[in-house]
Tab-separated table of C-alpha atoms in Angstrom:
chain	number	residue	atom	x	y	z
A	1	MET	CA	-132.381	64.835	-50.658
A	2	VAL	CA	-135.878	66.000	-49.683
A	3	ILE	CA	-136.218	68.064	-52.758
A	4	LEU	CA	-135.015	65.187	-55.052
A	5	GLU	CA	-137.495	62.768	-53.263
A	6	ARG	CA	-140.359	65.054	-54.078
A	7	MET	CA	-139.654	65.175	-57.810
A	8	PRO	CA	-142.700	64.116	-59.753
A	9	CYS	CA	-140.627	62.234	-62.449
A	10	TRP	CA	-137.593	60.241	-61.763
A	11	ASP	CA	-134.947	59.039	-64.153
A	12	ILE	CA	-131.829	56.980	-63.843
A	13	VAL	CA	-129.803	60.089	-62.923
A	14	SER	CA	-132.069	61.071	-60.082
A	15	TRP	CA	-132.366	57.595	-58.754
A	16	THR	CA	-128.552	57.203	-58.773
A	17	THR	CA	-127.962	60.632	-57.292
A	18	VAL	CA	-130.128	60.057	-54.353
A	19	ILE	CA	-128.684	56.616	-53.630
A	20	GLN	CA	-125.103	58.022	-53.835
A	21	GLY	CA	-126.097	60.960	-51.525
A	22	TYR	CA	-127.522	58.690	-48.859
A	23	ALA	CA	-124.505	56.294	-49.098
A	24	ARG	CA	-122.088	59.193	-48.724
A	25	LYS	CA	-123.907	60.091	-45.374
A	26	GLY	CA	-123.789	56.526	-44.223
A	27	LEU	CA	-127.632	56.186	-44.559
A	28	ILE	CA	-127.463	52.720	-46.259
A	29	ALA	CA	-131.082	51.838	-45.094
A	30	GLU	CA	-132.366	54.914	-46.873
A	31	ALA	CA	-130.378	54.201	-49.905
A	32	GLU	CA	-131.899	50.676	-50.042
A	33	ARG	CA	-135.325	52.017	-49.614
A	34	ILE	CA	-134.792	54.194	-52.716
A	35	TYR	CA	-133.320	51.288	-54.631
A	36	ALA	CA	-136.270	49.107	-53.886
A	37	LYS	CA	-138.652	51.772	-55.522
A	38	ILE	CA	-136.862	51.661	-58.828
A	39	PRO	CA	-139.263	49.953	-61.216
A	40	GLU	CA	-136.479	49.007	-63.891
A	41	ARG	CA	-132.953	48.970	-62.492
A	42	SER	CA	-130.146	49.593	-64.775
A	43	ALA	CA	-126.788	48.095	-64.412
A	44	PHE	CA	-125.383	51.446	-63.529
A	45	VAL	CA	-127.804	52.084	-60.537
A	46	THR	CA	-127.385	48.443	-59.362
A	47	ASN	CA	-123.685	48.763	-59.392
A	48	THR	CA	-123.874	51.932	-57.363
A	49	MET	CA	-125.953	50.146	-54.695
A	50	ILE	CA	-123.600	47.152	-54.606
A	51	LEU	CA	-120.589	49.289	-54.045
A	52	ALA	CA	-122.434	51.433	-51.370
A	53	LEU	CA	-123.424	48.269	-49.440
A	54	ALA	CA	-119.848	46.739	-49.700
A	55	ARG	CA	-118.180	49.994	-48.560
A	56	ALA	CA	-120.518	50.044	-45.687
A	57	GLY	CA	-119.354	46.507	-44.647
A	58	ASN	CA	-122.827	44.859	-45.437
A	59	LEU	CA	-121.232	42.108	-47.510
A	60	ASP	CA	-124.313	39.745	-47.378
A	61	ARG	CA	-126.590	42.230	-48.764
A	62	ALA	CA	-124.066	43.410	-51.476
A	63	LYS	CA	-123.525	39.799	-52.496
A	64	ALA	CA	-127.209	39.022	-52.653
A	65	ILE	CA	-127.797	41.925	-55.052
A	66	PHE	CA	-124.792	41.054	-57.055
A	67	HIS	CA	-125.734	37.458	-57.473
A	68	SER	CA	-129.365	38.336	-58.350
A	69	THR	CA	-128.285	40.809	-61.036
A	70	LEU	CA	-128.960	39.427	-64.612
A	71	GLY	CA	-126.575	40.182	-67.182
A	72	LYS	CA	-123.682	41.227	-64.870
A	73	ASN	CA	-121.005	43.243	-66.656
A	74	THR	CA	-117.374	44.035	-65.889
A	75	VAL	CA	-118.489	47.178	-63.962
A	76	SER	CA	-120.670	45.030	-61.751
A	77	TRP	CA	-117.766	42.710	-60.935
A	78	ASN	CA	-115.540	45.706	-60.252
A	79	SER	CA	-118.111	47.220	-58.027
A	80	ILE	CA	-118.243	44.329	-55.615
A	81	ALA	CA	-114.414	43.842	-55.765
A	82	GLN	CA	-113.664	47.463	-55.188
A	83	GLY	CA	-115.948	47.590	-52.191
A	84	LEU	CA	-114.268	44.666	-50.695
A	85	VAL	CA	-110.788	46.097	-51.298
A	86	GLU	CA	-111.786	49.309	-49.683
A	87	ILE	CA	-112.796	47.653	-46.375
A	88	GLY	CA	-109.678	45.505	-46.264
A	89	GLU	CA	-111.542	42.291	-47.211
A	90	ILE	CA	-108.496	41.186	-49.487
A	91	HIS	CA	-109.243	37.395	-49.389
A	92	GLU	CA	-112.819	37.976	-50.336
A	93	ALA	CA	-111.816	40.447	-53.143
A	94	LYS	CA	-109.425	37.688	-54.528
A	95	LEU	CA	-112.171	35.190	-54.726
A	96	VAL	CA	-114.128	37.778	-56.766
A	97	PHE	CA	-111.229	38.500	-59.046
A	98	ASP	CA	-110.713	34.782	-59.455
A	99	ARG	CA	-114.324	34.271	-60.756
A	100	MET	CA	-114.388	37.333	-62.973
A	101	PRO	CA	-115.050	36.217	-66.592
A	102	GLY	CA	-112.774	38.920	-67.886
A	103	TRP	CA	-110.555	41.741	-66.457
A	104	ASP	CA	-110.293	45.298	-67.838
A	105	ALA	CA	-107.619	47.945	-67.012
A	106	ILE	CA	-109.776	48.997	-63.928
A	107	SER	CA	-109.801	45.451	-62.625
A	108	ARG	CA	-106.187	44.778	-63.153
A	109	THR	CA	-105.177	48.097	-61.484
A	110	MET	CA	-107.535	47.243	-58.525
A	111	ILE	CA	-105.927	43.816	-58.196
A	112	VAL	CA	-102.288	45.207	-58.252
A	113	THR	CA	-103.119	47.928	-55.799
A	114	ALA	CA	-105.049	45.454	-53.447
A	115	PHE	CA	-102.336	42.784	-53.309
A	116	ALA	CA	-99.491	45.248	-53.101
A	117	ALA	CA	-101.109	47.038	-50.302
A	118	ALA	CA	-101.670	43.685	-48.597
A	119	GLY	CA	-97.901	42.881	-49.020
A	120	ASP	CA	-98.438	40.078	-51.498
A	121	LEU	CA	-96.010	41.577	-54.166
A	122	SER	CA	-95.507	38.301	-55.942
A	123	LEU	CA	-99.179	38.007	-56.757
A	124	ALA	CA	-99.402	41.704	-57.653
A	125	LYS	CA	-96.544	41.353	-59.954
A	126	ARG	CA	-97.986	38.465	-61.790
A	127	VAL	CA	-101.173	40.451	-62.514
A	128	PHE	CA	-99.098	43.501	-63.313
A	129	ASP	CA	-97.038	41.532	-65.964
A	130	ARG	CA	-100.435	40.727	-67.670
A	131	PHE	CA	-100.855	44.385	-68.675
A	132	HIS	CA	-100.273	44.959	-72.312
A	133	GLU	CA	-99.116	48.465	-71.393
A	134	PRO	CA	-99.184	49.114	-67.568
A	135	ASN	CA	-100.943	52.268	-66.537
A	136	ALA	CA	-99.255	54.853	-64.214
A	137	VAL	CA	-101.476	54.048	-61.194
A	138	ALA	CA	-100.571	50.359	-61.321
A	139	ALA	CA	-96.887	50.999	-61.981
A	140	THR	CA	-96.618	53.503	-59.210
A	141	THR	CA	-98.265	51.101	-56.708
A	142	MET	CA	-95.567	48.389	-57.623
A	143	ILE	CA	-92.750	50.886	-57.120
A	144	GLN	CA	-94.188	51.985	-53.710
A	145	GLY	CA	-94.637	48.208	-52.717
A	146	TYR	CA	-91.047	47.359	-53.741
A	147	SER	CA	-89.480	50.445	-52.241
A	148	GLN	CA	-91.285	49.761	-48.737
A	149	ARG	CA	-89.540	46.315	-48.826
A	150	GLY	CA	-86.269	48.103	-49.567
A	151	ASP	CA	-86.099	46.404	-53.076
A	152	LEU	CA	-85.033	49.551	-54.854
A	153	GLU	CA	-83.622	47.485	-57.866
A	154	SER	CA	-87.131	46.080	-58.672
A	155	ALA	CA	-88.674	49.535	-57.981
A	156	GLN	CA	-86.239	51.072	-60.428
A	157	SER	CA	-86.842	48.185	-62.994
A	158	ILE	CA	-90.678	49.092	-63.019
A	159	PHE	CA	-90.085	52.764	-63.165
A	160	ASP	CA	-87.675	52.362	-66.090
A	161	SER	CA	-90.284	50.137	-67.845
A	162	MET	CA	-92.929	52.744	-67.923
A	163	PRO	CA	-93.543	54.282	-71.278
A	164	GLN	CA	-95.068	57.491	-69.725
A	165	LYS	CA	-94.028	58.470	-66.227
A	166	SER	CA	-96.539	60.489	-64.224
A	167	PRO	CA	-95.333	63.144	-61.643
A	168	CYS	CA	-96.528	60.784	-58.950
A	169	SER	CA	-94.367	57.861	-60.205
A	170	TRP	CA	-91.298	60.259	-60.362
A	171	ASN	CA	-92.038	61.524	-56.810
A	172	THR	CA	-92.470	58.046	-55.478
A	173	MET	CA	-89.172	56.718	-56.942
A	174	ILE	CA	-87.351	59.944	-55.640
A	175	ALA	CA	-88.950	59.352	-52.235
A	176	ALA	CA	-87.872	55.690	-52.395
A	177	TYR	CA	-84.190	56.500	-52.684
A	178	ALA	CA	-84.388	59.432	-50.362
A	179	ARG	CA	-85.996	57.129	-47.619
A	180	SER	CA	-83.325	54.567	-48.176
A	181	GLY	CA	-80.602	57.293	-47.343
A	182	ASP	CA	-79.311	57.397	-51.088
A	183	LEU	CA	-79.669	61.139	-51.390
A	184	ALA	CA	-77.208	61.221	-54.346
A	185	SER	CA	-79.212	58.876	-56.430
A	186	ALA	CA	-82.510	60.699	-55.331
A	187	LYS	CA	-80.996	64.024	-56.366
A	188	ASN	CA	-79.871	62.641	-59.783
A	189	LEU	CA	-83.337	61.346	-60.350
A	190	LEU	CA	-84.769	64.587	-59.468
A	191	ASP	CA	-82.461	66.530	-61.760
A	192	SER	CA	-83.602	64.333	-64.776
A	193	MET	CA	-87.259	64.873	-63.932
A	194	PRO	CA	-89.021	66.998	-66.569
A	195	GLN	CA	-90.848	69.332	-64.211
A	196	PRO	CA	-90.036	68.759	-60.499
A	197	SER	CA	-92.712	69.912	-58.091
A	198	SER	CA	-92.422	71.083	-54.516
A	199	ILE	CA	-93.441	67.566	-53.597
A	200	SER	CA	-90.307	66.244	-55.228
A	201	TRP	CA	-88.044	68.685	-53.440
A	202	SER	CA	-89.804	68.126	-50.139
A	203	SER	CA	-89.335	64.460	-50.331
A	204	LEU	CA	-85.496	65.188	-50.658
A	205	ILE	CA	-85.366	67.714	-48.003
A	206	ALA	CA	-87.183	65.506	-45.455
A	207	ALA	CA	-84.929	62.647	-46.315
A	208	SER	CA	-81.876	64.744	-45.375
A	209	ASP	CA	-82.983	64.830	-41.689
A	210	GLY	CA	-80.105	63.118	-39.739
A	211	ALA	CA	-77.647	63.483	-42.688
A	212	SER	CA	-76.402	66.991	-41.792
A	213	ASP	CA	-77.782	70.516	-41.525
A	214	ARG	CA	-75.861	71.432	-44.580
A	215	SER	CA	-77.565	68.792	-46.771
A	216	ALA	CA	-81.030	70.162	-46.002
A	217	LEU	CA	-79.885	73.729	-46.795
A	218	GLU	CA	-78.041	72.885	-49.992
A	219	ILE	CA	-81.080	71.000	-51.363
A	220	PHE	CA	-83.358	73.890	-50.340
A	221	ARG	CA	-81.158	76.447	-52.050
A	222	SER	CA	-80.825	74.217	-55.114
A	223	MET	CA	-84.744	74.136	-55.148
A	224	GLU	CA	-84.904	77.976	-55.249
A	225	GLN	CA	-82.186	78.016	-57.940
A	226	HIS	CA	-84.360	75.874	-60.198
A	227	GLY	CA	-87.067	78.460	-59.825
A	228	GLU	CA	-89.368	76.335	-57.624
A	229	SER	CA	-90.936	78.653	-54.863
A	230	PRO	CA	-91.051	77.042	-51.464
A	231	ASP	CA	-94.474	76.252	-50.225
A	232	ALA	CA	-95.741	75.207	-46.829
A	233	ILE	CA	-94.877	71.474	-47.524
A	234	SER	CA	-91.263	72.043	-48.347
A	235	LEU	CA	-90.691	74.587	-45.558
A	236	THR	CA	-92.207	72.133	-43.037
A	237	SER	CA	-89.736	69.467	-44.409
A	238	LEU	CA	-86.927	72.013	-44.086
A	239	LEU	CA	-87.597	72.828	-40.495
A	240	GLY	CA	-87.784	69.172	-39.617
A	241	ALA	CA	-84.450	68.452	-41.359
A	242	CYS	CA	-82.569	71.460	-39.963
A	243	GLY	CA	-80.030	70.115	-37.353
A	244	ARG	CA	-79.073	73.536	-36.053
A	245	MET	CA	-81.403	75.709	-34.111
A	246	ASP	CA	-80.306	78.906	-35.658
A	247	SER	CA	-80.922	77.729	-39.147
A	248	ALA	CA	-84.381	76.566	-38.300
A	249	ARG	CA	-85.249	79.978	-36.525
A	250	HIS	CA	-84.007	81.806	-39.599
A	251	TYR	CA	-86.326	80.040	-41.984
A	252	PHE	CA	-89.083	80.121	-39.794
A	253	ARG	CA	-88.838	83.857	-39.394
A	254	SER	CA	-88.423	84.294	-43.075
A	255	MET	CA	-91.539	82.515	-44.163
A	256	ALA	CA	-93.814	85.584	-44.306
A	257	PRO	CA	-91.354	88.262	-45.448
A	258	ASP	CA	-89.401	86.140	-48.125
A	259	HIS	CA	-91.919	83.527	-49.174
A	260	GLY	CA	-95.339	85.258	-48.410
A	261	LEU	CA	-96.404	82.374	-46.191
A	262	SER	CA	-97.843	82.509	-42.717
A	263	PRO	CA	-96.624	79.777	-40.505
A	264	SER	CA	-99.252	77.110	-39.886
A	265	ARG	CA	-99.842	75.023	-36.833
A	266	GLU	CA	-97.395	72.357	-38.261
A	267	HIS	CA	-94.614	74.991	-38.616
A	268	TYR	CA	-95.061	76.100	-35.035
A	269	CYS	CA	-95.006	72.594	-33.724
A	270	ALA	CA	-91.851	71.884	-35.664
A	271	MET	CA	-90.108	74.939	-34.226
A	272	ILE	CA	-91.292	74.133	-30.665
A	273	ASP	CA	-89.834	70.622	-31.125
A	274	ILE	CA	-86.619	72.085	-32.344
A	275	LEU	CA	-86.221	74.657	-29.538
A	276	GLY	CA	-87.224	71.889	-27.025
A	277	ARG	CA	-84.543	69.513	-28.239
A	278	ALA	CA	-82.044	72.226	-28.109
A	279	GLY	CA	-82.847	72.829	-24.458
A	280	GLU	CA	-84.422	76.234	-24.971
A	281	LEU	CA	-87.486	75.332	-23.028
A	282	GLU	CA	-88.445	78.812	-22.035
A	283	LEU	CA	-88.334	79.819	-25.619
A	284	ALA	CA	-90.472	76.837	-26.639
A	285	GLU	CA	-93.079	77.537	-24.161
A	286	GLY	CA	-93.054	81.133	-25.124
A	287	LEU	CA	-93.704	80.273	-28.718
A	288	ILE	CA	-96.558	78.037	-27.606
A	289	HIS	CA	-98.149	81.095	-26.040
A	290	ALA	CA	-97.308	83.335	-29.053
A	291	MET	CA	-99.117	81.070	-31.675
A	292	PRO	CA	-101.835	82.908	-33.492
A	293	PHE	CA	-104.196	80.001	-32.686
A	294	PRO	CA	-104.945	77.883	-29.642
A	295	ALA	CA	-102.146	75.430	-28.873
A	296	ASP	CA	-103.195	71.804	-29.359
A	297	ALA	CA	-102.177	68.689	-27.453
A	298	ALA	CA	-99.367	68.002	-29.823
A	299	ALA	CA	-97.626	71.294	-29.013
A	300	TRP	CA	-97.791	70.682	-25.318
A	301	GLY	CA	-96.857	67.070	-25.658
A	302	SER	CA	-93.779	68.243	-27.731
A	303	LEU	CA	-92.703	70.543	-24.818
A	304	LEU	CA	-93.317	67.691	-22.279
A	305	ALA	CA	-91.039	65.473	-24.173
A	306	ALA	CA	-88.263	68.192	-24.139
A	307	CYS	CA	-88.829	68.674	-20.427
A	308	ARG	CA	-88.280	64.963	-19.765
A	309	ILE	CA	-85.119	65.020	-21.773
A	310	HIS	CA	-83.797	68.222	-19.863
A	311	ARG	CA	-85.238	67.247	-16.486
A	312	ASP	CA	-87.456	70.293	-16.107
A	313	VAL	CA	-90.078	68.817	-13.795
A	314	GLU	CA	-92.110	72.024	-12.963
A	315	ARG	CA	-92.505	73.051	-16.617
A	316	GLY	CA	-93.190	69.446	-17.664
A	317	GLY	CA	-96.000	69.124	-15.164
A	318	ILE	CA	-97.588	72.291	-16.668
A	319	ALA	CA	-97.244	70.956	-20.151
A	320	ALA	CA	-98.711	67.642	-19.131
A	321	ALA	CA	-101.573	69.133	-17.601
A	322	ARG	CA	-102.432	71.399	-20.734
A	323	ALA	CA	-101.954	68.348	-22.942
A	324	MET	CA	-104.399	66.243	-20.932
A	325	GLU	CA	-106.933	68.945	-20.909
A	326	LEU	CA	-106.939	68.846	-24.622
A	327	ASP	CA	-106.719	65.072	-25.202
A	328	ARG	CA	-107.509	62.786	-22.142
A	329	ASP	CA	-106.986	59.648	-24.418
A	330	ASP	CA	-103.364	60.326	-25.147
A	331	GLY	CA	-101.606	57.555	-23.285
A	332	ALA	CA	-98.038	58.968	-24.311
A	333	VAL	CA	-98.578	61.952	-21.993
A	334	ILE	CA	-99.010	59.587	-19.043
A	335	VAL	CA	-95.948	57.658	-19.929
A	336	LEU	CA	-93.796	60.874	-20.408
A	337	LEU	CA	-94.973	62.433	-17.226
A	338	ASP	CA	-94.413	59.122	-15.357
A	339	ASP	CA	-90.770	59.079	-16.778
A	340	LEU	CA	-90.244	62.756	-15.716
A	341	TYR	CA	-91.261	62.105	-12.101
A	342	CYS	CA	-89.542	58.630	-11.849
A	343	GLU	CA	-86.156	60.149	-13.036
A	344	GLU	CA	-86.451	63.274	-10.888
A	345	PRO	CA	-83.418	63.515	-8.626
A	346	LYS	CA	-84.062	62.619	-4.967
A	347	LYS	CA	-83.644	65.304	-2.432
């Protein structure tokens, strides 16, 4: 920033770069100071300042610049609306949308995304229907909104109407069926996907949690048979879905030799949780100490939860102490510890 500010000659690119840089660092006052120096402000640099102010929550100042701008274009309207949407001011954003003289594809996509995220699917759908040809972002947003409500029929209808389906839209629809427990429909959809990714398979594996250990393993093997190499995400999903401790331990140990992947903190924590739920508390604690990185509060919290279930007061007390050393603000640790001592058998 200092080098840029010392430049002898400034152009629209340098003005905008400095304003964006200060805005990204949260230095809005500095960004405004630079903005005030610009002799002739273009629509581009003005829109940059409006968006920065709105994102920072300085709505009054953002609106003041917006309303004082002569010859506002669609990008100007989109900038103020986007800033409002990003900070959750959906009602304010709706007022802006209502006053916009014209909507482009960006405006419509933003409106659909904002109202779907706010749970107003009926309004989002009315705007969505005004697309001549809906883009993948807007369609995927609608699919996700309907699936979160459990309305898979409407989600599938939007998906089927898409002229070109993006990988994200495929994965969203697969995850929708998987989360609803309809693994057969999710698997059929995945089989018809042109190029399934590890994310697609991971959604299916994670959703099989609670179904059966066999379901998770069958999906994982099917993934390998389709030539998709497991990655860290799919293996995390597999460990979480494994119902049997021996299956989970096998895949955990095979990560490096079979798949060339070093277990991450997430994989260790998943394994600690599995061992703990199975009552193997000594093994779970041993794995915490064997981790190639310092254990975090989540790992000790997982052991504490298992100790509460299996009534290991001494080990649970140690786990609680370690967890609180790492995160004093975690109220769940206090609750678990209280439950552990309250349920301790009286002597």
